[in-house]
Short mmCIF file of C-alpha atoms in Angstrom, two decimals:
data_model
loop_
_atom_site.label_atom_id
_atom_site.label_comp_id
_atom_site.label_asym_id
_atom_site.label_seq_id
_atom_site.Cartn_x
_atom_site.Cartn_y
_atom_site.Cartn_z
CA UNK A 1 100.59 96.85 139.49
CA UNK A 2 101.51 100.26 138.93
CA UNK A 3 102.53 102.05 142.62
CA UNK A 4 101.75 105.79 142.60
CA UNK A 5 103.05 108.42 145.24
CA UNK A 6 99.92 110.25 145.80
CA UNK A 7 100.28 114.24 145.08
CA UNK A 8 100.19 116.06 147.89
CA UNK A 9 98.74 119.67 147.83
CA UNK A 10 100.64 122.07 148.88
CA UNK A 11 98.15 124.79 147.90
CA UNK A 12 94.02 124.93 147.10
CA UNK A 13 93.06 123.58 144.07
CA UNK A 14 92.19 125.50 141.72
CA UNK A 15 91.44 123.92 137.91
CA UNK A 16 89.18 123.10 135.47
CA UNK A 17 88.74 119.24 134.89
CA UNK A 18 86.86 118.34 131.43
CA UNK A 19 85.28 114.48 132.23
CA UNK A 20 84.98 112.08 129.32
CA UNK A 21 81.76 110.31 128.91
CA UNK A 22 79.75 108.27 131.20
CA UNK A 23 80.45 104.74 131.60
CA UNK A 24 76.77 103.62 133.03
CA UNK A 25 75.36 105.72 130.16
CA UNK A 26 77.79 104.57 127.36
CA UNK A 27 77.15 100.90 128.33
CA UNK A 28 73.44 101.41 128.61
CA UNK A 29 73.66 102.69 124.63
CA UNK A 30 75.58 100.09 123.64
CA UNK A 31 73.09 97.28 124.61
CA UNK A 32 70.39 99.35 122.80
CA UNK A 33 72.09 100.17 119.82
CA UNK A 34 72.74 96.82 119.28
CA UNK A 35 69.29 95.60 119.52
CA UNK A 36 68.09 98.58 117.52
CA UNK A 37 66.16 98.61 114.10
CA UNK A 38 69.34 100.02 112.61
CA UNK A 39 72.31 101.51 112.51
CA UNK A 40 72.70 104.17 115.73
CA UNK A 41 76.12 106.18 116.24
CA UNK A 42 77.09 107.31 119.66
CA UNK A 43 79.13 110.41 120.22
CA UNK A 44 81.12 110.72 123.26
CA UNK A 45 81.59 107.59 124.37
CA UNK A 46 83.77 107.13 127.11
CA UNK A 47 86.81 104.71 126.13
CA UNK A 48 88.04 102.95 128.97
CA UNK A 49 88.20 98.89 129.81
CA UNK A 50 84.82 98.85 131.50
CA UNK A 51 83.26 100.41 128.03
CA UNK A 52 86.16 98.40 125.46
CA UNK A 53 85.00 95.31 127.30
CA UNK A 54 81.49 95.84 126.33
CA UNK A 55 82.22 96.93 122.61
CA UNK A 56 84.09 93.92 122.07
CA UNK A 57 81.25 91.45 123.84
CA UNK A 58 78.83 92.73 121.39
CA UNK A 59 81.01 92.10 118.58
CA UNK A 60 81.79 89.12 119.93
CA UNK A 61 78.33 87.64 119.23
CA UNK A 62 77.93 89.77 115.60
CA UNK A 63 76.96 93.13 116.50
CA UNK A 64 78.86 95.75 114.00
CA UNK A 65 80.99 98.27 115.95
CA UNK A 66 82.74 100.72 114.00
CA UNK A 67 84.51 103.44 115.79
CA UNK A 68 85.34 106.86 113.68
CA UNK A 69 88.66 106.82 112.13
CA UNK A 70 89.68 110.07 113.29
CA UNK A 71 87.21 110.25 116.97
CA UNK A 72 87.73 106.98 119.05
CA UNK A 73 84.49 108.11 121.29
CA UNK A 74 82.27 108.37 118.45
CA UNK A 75 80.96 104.76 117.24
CA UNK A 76 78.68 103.81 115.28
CA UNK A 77 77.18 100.26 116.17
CA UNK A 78 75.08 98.40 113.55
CA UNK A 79 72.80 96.03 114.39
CA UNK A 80 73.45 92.09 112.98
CA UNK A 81 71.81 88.41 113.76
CA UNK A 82 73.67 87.29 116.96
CA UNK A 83 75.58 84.24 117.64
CA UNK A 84 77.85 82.18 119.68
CA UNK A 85 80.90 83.53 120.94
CA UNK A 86 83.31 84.03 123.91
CA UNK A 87 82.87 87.14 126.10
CA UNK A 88 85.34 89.09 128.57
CA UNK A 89 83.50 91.16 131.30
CA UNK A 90 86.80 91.52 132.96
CA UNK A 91 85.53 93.82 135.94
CA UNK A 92 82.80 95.42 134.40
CA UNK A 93 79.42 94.34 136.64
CA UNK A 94 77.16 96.23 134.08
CA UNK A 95 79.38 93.89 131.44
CA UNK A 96 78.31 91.08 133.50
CA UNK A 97 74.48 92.28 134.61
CA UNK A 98 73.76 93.52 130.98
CA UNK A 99 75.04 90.72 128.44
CA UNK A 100 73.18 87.70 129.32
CA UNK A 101 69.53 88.83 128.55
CA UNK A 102 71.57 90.18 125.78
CA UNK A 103 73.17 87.24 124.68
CA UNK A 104 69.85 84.89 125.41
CA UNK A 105 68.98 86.50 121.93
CA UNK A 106 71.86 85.09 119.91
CA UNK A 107 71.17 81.68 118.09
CA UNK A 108 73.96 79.88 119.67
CA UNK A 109 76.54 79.45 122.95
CA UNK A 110 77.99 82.45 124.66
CA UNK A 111 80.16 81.78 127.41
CA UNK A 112 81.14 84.79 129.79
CA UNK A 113 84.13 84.78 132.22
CA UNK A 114 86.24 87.57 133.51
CA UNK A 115 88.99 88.06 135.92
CA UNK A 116 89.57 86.43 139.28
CA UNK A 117 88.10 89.10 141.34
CA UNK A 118 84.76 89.20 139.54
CA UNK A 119 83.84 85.25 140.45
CA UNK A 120 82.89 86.05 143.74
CA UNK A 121 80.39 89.28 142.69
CA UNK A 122 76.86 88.26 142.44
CA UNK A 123 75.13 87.38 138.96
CA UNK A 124 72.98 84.05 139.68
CA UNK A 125 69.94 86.50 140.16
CA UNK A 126 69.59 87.57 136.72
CA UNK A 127 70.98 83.84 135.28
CA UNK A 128 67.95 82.27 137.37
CA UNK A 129 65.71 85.11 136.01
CA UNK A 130 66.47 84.27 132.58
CA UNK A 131 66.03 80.29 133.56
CA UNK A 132 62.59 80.97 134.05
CA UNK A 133 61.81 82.81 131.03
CA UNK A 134 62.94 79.13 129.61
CA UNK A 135 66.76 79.95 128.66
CA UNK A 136 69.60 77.56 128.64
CA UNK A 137 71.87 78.52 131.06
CA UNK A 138 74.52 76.41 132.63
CA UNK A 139 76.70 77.64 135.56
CA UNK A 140 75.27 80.17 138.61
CA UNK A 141 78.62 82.16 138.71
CA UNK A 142 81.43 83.49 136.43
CA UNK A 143 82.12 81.24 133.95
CA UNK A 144 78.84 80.67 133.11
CA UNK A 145 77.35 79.60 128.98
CA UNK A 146 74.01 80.71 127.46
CA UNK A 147 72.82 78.70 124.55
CA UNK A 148 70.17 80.40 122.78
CA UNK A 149 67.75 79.72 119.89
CA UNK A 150 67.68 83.43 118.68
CA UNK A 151 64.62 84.39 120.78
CA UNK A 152 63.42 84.66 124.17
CA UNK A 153 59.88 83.93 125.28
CA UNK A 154 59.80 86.45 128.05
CA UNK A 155 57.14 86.92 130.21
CA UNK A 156 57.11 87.85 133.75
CA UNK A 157 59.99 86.71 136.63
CA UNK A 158 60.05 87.36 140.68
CA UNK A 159 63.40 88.54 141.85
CA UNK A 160 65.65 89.93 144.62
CA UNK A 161 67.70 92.50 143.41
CA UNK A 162 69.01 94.01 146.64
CA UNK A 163 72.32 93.37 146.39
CA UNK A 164 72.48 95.61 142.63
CA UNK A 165 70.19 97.49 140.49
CA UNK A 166 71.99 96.32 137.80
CA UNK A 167 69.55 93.09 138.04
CA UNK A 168 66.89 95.19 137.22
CA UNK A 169 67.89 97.36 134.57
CA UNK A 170 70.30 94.47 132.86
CA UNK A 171 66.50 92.21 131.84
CA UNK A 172 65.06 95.90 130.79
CA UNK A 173 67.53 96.77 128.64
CA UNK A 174 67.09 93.63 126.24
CA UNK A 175 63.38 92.72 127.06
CA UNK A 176 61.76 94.58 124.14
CA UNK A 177 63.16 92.06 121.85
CA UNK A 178 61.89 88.81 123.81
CA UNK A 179 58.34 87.79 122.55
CA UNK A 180 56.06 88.91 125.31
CA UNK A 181 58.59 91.28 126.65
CA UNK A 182 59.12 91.89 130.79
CA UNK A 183 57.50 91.57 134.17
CA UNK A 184 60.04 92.04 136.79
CA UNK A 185 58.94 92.20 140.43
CA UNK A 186 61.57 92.93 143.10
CA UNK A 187 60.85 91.57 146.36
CA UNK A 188 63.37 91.61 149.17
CA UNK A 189 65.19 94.56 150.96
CA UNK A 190 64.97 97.90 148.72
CA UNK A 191 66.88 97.91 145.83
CA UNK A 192 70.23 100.15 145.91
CA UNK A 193 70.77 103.05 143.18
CA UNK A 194 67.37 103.25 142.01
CA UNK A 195 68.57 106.47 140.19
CA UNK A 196 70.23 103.90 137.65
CA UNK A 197 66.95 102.09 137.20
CA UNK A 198 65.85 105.67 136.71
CA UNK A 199 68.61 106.12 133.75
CA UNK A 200 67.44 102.63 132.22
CA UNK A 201 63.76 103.43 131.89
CA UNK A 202 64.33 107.19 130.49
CA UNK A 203 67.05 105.60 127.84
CA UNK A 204 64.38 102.90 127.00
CA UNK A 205 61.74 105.21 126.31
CA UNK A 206 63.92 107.25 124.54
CA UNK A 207 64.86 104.90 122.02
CA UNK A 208 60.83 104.28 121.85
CA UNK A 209 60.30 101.33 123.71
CA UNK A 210 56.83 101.36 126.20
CA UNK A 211 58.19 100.95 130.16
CA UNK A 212 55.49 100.74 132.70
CA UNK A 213 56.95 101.83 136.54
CA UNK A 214 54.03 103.27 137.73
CA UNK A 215 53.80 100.29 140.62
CA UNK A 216 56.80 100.29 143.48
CA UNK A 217 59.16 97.10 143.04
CA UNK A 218 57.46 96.28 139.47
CA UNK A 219 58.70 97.03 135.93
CA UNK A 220 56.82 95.85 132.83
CA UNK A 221 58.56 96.35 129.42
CA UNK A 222 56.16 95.61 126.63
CA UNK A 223 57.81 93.78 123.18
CA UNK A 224 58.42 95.83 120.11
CA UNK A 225 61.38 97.31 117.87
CA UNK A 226 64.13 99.40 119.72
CA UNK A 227 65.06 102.54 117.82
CA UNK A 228 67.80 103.29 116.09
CA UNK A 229 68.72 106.42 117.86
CA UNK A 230 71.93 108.48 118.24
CA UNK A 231 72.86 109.38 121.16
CA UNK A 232 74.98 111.83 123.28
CA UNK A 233 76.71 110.58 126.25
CA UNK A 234 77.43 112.72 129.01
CA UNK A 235 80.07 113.45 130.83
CA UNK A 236 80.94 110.74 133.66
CA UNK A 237 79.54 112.49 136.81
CA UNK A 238 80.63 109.89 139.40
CA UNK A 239 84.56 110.37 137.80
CA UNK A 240 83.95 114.09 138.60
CA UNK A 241 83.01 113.00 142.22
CA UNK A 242 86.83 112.66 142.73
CA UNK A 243 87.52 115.94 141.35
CA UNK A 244 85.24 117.81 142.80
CA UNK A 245 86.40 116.54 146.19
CA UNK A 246 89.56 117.56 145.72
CA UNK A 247 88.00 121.30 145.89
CA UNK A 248 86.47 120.06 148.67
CA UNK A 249 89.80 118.85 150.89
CA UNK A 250 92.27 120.99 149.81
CA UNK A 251 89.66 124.32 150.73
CA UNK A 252 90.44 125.09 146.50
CA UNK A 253 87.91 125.25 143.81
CA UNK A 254 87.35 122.89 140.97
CA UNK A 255 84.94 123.46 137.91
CA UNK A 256 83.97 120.94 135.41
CA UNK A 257 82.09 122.22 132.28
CA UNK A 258 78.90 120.71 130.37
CA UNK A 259 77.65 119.50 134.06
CA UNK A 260 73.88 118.70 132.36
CA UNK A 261 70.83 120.59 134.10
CA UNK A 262 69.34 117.29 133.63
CA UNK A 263 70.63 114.06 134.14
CA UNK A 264 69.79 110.70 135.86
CA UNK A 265 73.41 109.62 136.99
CA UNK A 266 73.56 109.38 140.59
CA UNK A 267 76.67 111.17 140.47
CA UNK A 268 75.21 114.45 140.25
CA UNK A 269 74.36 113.85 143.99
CA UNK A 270 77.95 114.46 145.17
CA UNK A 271 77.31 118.57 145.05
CA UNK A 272 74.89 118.05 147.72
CA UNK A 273 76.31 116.09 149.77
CA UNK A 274 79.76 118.12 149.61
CA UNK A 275 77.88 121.15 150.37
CA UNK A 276 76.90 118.88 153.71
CA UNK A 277 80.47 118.89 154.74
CA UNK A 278 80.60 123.39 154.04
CA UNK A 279 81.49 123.27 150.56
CA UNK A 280 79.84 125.56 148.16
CA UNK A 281 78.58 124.86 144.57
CA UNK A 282 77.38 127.13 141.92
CA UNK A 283 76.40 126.63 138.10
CA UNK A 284 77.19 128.95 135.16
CA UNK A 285 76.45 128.30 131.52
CA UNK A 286 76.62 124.99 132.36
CA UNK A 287 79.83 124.88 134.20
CA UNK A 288 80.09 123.21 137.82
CA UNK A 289 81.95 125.00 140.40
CA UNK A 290 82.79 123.78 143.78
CA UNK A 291 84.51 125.35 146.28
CA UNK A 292 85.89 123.61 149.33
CA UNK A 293 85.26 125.07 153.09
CA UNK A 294 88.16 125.90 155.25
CA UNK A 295 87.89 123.05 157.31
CA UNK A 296 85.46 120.05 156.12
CA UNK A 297 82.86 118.65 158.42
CA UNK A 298 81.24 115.25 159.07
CA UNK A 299 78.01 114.19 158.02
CA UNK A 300 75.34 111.82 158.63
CA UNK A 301 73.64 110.53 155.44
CA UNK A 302 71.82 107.92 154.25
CA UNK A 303 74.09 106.67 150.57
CA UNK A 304 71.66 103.76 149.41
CA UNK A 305 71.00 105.89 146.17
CA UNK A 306 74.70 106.82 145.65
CA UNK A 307 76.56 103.65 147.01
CA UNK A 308 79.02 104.15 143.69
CA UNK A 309 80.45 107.20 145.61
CA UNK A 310 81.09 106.14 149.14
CA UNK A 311 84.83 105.66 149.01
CA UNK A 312 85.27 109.32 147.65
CA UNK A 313 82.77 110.37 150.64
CA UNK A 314 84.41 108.66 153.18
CA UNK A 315 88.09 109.93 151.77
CA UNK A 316 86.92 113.13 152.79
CA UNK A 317 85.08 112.20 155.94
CA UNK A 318 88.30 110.48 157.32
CA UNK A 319 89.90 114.12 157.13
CA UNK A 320 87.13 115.89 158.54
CA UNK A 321 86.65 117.89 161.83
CA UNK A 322 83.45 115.76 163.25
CA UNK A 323 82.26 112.27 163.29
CA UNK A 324 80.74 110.84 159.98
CA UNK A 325 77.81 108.14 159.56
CA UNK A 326 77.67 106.88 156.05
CA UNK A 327 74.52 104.14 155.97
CA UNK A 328 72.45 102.21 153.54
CA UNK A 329 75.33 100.40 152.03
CA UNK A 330 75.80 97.01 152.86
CA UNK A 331 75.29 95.80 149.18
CA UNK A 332 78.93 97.70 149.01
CA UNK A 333 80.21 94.37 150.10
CA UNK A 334 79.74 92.75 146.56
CA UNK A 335 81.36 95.26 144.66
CA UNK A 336 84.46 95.35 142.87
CA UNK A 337 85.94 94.31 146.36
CA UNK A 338 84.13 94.80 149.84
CA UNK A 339 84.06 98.06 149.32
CA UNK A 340 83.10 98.52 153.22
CA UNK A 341 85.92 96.39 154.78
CA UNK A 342 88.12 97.85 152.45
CA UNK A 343 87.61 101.42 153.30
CA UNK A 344 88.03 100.11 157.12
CA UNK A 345 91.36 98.79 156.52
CA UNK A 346 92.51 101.16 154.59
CA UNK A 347 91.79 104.38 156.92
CA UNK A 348 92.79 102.68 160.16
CA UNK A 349 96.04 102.03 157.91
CA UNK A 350 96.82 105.45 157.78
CA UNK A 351 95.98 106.18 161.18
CA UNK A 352 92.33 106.89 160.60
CA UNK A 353 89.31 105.80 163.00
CA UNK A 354 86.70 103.81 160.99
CA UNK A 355 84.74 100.79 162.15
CA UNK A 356 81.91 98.56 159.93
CA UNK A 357 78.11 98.78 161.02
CA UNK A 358 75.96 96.66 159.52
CA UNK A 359 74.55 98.78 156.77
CA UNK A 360 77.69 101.74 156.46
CA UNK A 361 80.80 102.80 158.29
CA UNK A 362 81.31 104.88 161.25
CA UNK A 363 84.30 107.64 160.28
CA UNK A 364 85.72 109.77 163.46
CA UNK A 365 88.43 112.85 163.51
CA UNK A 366 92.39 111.06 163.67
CA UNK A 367 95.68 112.09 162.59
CA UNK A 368 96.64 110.62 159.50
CA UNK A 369 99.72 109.82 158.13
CA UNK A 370 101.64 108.59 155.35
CA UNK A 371 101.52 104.68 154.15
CA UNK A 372 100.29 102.54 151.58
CA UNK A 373 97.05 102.56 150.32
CA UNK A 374 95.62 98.82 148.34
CA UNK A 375 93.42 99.72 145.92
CA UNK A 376 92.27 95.82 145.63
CA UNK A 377 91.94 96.16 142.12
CA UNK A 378 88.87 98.77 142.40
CA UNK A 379 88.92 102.07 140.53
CA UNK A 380 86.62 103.74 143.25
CA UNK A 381 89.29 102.31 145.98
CA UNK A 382 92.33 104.06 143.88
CA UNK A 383 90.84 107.47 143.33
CA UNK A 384 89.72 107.64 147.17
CA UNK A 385 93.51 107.39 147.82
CA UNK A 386 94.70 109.55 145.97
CA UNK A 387 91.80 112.22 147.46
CA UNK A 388 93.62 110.91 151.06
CA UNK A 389 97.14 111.81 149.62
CA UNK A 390 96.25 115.89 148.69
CA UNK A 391 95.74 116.14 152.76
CA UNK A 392 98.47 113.61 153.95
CA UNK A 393 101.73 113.37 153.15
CA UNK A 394 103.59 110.31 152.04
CA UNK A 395 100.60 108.34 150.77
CA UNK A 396 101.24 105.94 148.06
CA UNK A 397 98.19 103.78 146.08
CA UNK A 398 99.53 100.49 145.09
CA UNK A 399 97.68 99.92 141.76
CA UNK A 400 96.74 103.68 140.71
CA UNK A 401 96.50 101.82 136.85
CA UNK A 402 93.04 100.12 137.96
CA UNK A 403 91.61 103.28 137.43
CA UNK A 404 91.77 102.86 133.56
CA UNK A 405 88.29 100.90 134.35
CA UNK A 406 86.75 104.17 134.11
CA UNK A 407 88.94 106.40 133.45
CA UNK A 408 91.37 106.10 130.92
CA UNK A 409 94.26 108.44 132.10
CA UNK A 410 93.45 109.46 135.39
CA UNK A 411 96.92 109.97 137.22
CA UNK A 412 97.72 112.85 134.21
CA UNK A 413 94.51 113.80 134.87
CA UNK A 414 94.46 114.25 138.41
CA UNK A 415 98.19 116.34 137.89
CA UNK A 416 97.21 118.40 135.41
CA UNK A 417 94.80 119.24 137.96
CA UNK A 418 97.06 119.82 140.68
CA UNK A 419 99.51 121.78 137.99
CA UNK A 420 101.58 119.46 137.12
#
């Protein structure tokens, strides 16, 4: 582990932060190039473990992945017949969520492990899902081996997907190629970040496959090719969430360019809620500027949608003026860490004031001060630190190199922003 005094700022931000490429979209791609009717190239692909992980699990099992000699982010994957092989998800949930249905198409046994922390996140939903659509599958948890026949029956499977979306969209993504395609019904308390269900469906039907969602908690995916399709990632939107903030806590401004007019990452939702706590946010030939109030102020908000960017929120809540309610994020405690007692621990480290409810946290005005910040081996963990430490002197994250899971180089990053 990598300890990192966290840059304090001793003036408003005031930069220009260019993001690299979306990991949930980049992933997404992946899966569907490599089921594809040919060859698809991806341009600006974001290269960081989460996304290397994936590259190398589908050439584990015979998918072609050829990066361009001279651009690392543009790939070209090509599709070939699948078979057995070994796969690393390391901490990577869509790594995890996405492969099997993936890897139920491959004539032969894929095993998938990954490291220590990810035994205890959730993936027996989807590994019972595919059970029923008659796969082999033998473990419920991390290690677990698929042993396929190089086709899936498919057909139609009753789930509870409330602790992840990434249930949902991981038997989309692959169902076009099992015989009679998907049926998935959630039922069970609502599912979180539907916008990333949102994302899955508009990629599918991009790349030409038929999606029906026109029924609440249903999703039918009818069989046929995928299309080869090349495709433009953009720009990581819930990395920019930490940037952005920074506008936001240090009273500064921070732009970041090529912020799409449309998109389906639930990243994007960050502007609003920062101009909740008196920030400001304006958009010029496609360039994102926020600018941070004088003094930030607590909100009350409902983050079921946007779970991914609750420890950045509640970063800034724990230095703002006024109480804070974050709620509709319980499934937080089966992320990367829990996410919930996590941000509890680490606040009332540093003097903060934050208590668990049963769906959020409760965040009230205290003096902070100086300390270490655990990261616990989550990227979302690290950057909220390091959001703590532009306010607060003497804060230090104790594994600032987790962030690579996103973001490849985010401590230059984040002082080049600062003007370092």
């Amino acid at each position: 582990m990598t300890s990192w005094p966290a840059p304090t700022a001793t003036t408003p931000v005031s930069a220009t932060v260019t993001l690299p490429g979306s990991k949930s979209i980049t992933n997404r791609a992946l899966i569907l190039a490599a089921l594809a009717d040919g060859p698809s190239t991806l341009h600006g692909v974001l290269r960081s473990r989460d996304t290397d992980l994936m590259l190398a699990a589908l050439a584990a099992v015979g998918a072609g992945v050829d990066p361009d000699g001279t651009d690392p982010t543009t790939i070209t994957v090509t599709p070939g017949p699948l078979h057995g092989g070994d796969i690393d998800c390391g901490l990577a949930g869509t790594v995890m969520r996405f492969v099997p249905p993936f890897a139920a198409l491959a004539d032969g046994a894929v095993t998938v492990d990954g490291d220590e922390q990810m035994r205890a996140r959730p993936v027996d939903t989807i590994l019972r899902a595919l059970r029923e659509l008659g796969v082999v599958v033998d473990g419920d948890a991390l290690p677990f081996t698929i042993t396929g026949t190089g086709s899936v029956r498919g057909g139609a499977v009753t789930i509870d997907a409330s602790s992840s979306s990434q249930f949902v969209s991981g038997l989309l993504l692959s169902a076009a190629r099992f015989d009679d395609g998907i049926t998935v019904h959630h039922v069970g308390d609502p599912v979180p970040s539907q916008p990333h269900i949102d994302m899955t469906i508009e990629m599918l039907r991009t790349a030409g496959v038929v999606v029906d969602d026109g029924e609440a908690d249903r999703w039918r995916v009818a069989p046929g090719p995928i299309a080869a399709t090349d495709w433009r990632i953009e720009p990581d939107l819930s990395n920019a969430a930490a940037f952005l903030a920074a506008a936001a806590a240090t009273g500064g401004s921070v732009s970041v360019p090529l912020w799409p007019a449309h998109t389906t990452q639930p990243g994007a939702q960050i502007v609003g809620v920062l101009a909740q706590m008196g920030a400001t946010a304006s958009v010029d030939n496609g360039t994102l500027t926020v600018a941070g109030p004088d003094r930030l102020s607590g909100i009350a908000v409902d983050l079921r949608d946007i779970g991914e960017l609750t420890p950045t929120i509640a970063a800034l809540c724990a230095l703002a003026d006024s109480p804070s309610t974050l709620s509709g994020i319980a499934h937080l405690r089966g992320h990367e860490t829990d996410r919930l007692a996590a941000l509890t621990a680490e606040i009332t480290g540093l003097g903060g004031r934050c208590t668990e409810t049963a769906d959020g946290l409760r965040i009230d005005p205290a003096s902070l001060h100086g300390g270490t910040w655990h990261s616990y081996a989550d990227h979302r963990m690290a950057t909220a630190g390091a959001i703590v430490g532009l306010a607060v002197d003497g804060v230090e994250v104790d594994d600032i190199g987790c962030t690579s899971k996103t973001l490849p180089d985010f401590p230059a990053m984040w002082s080049a922003m600062l003007g370092g």
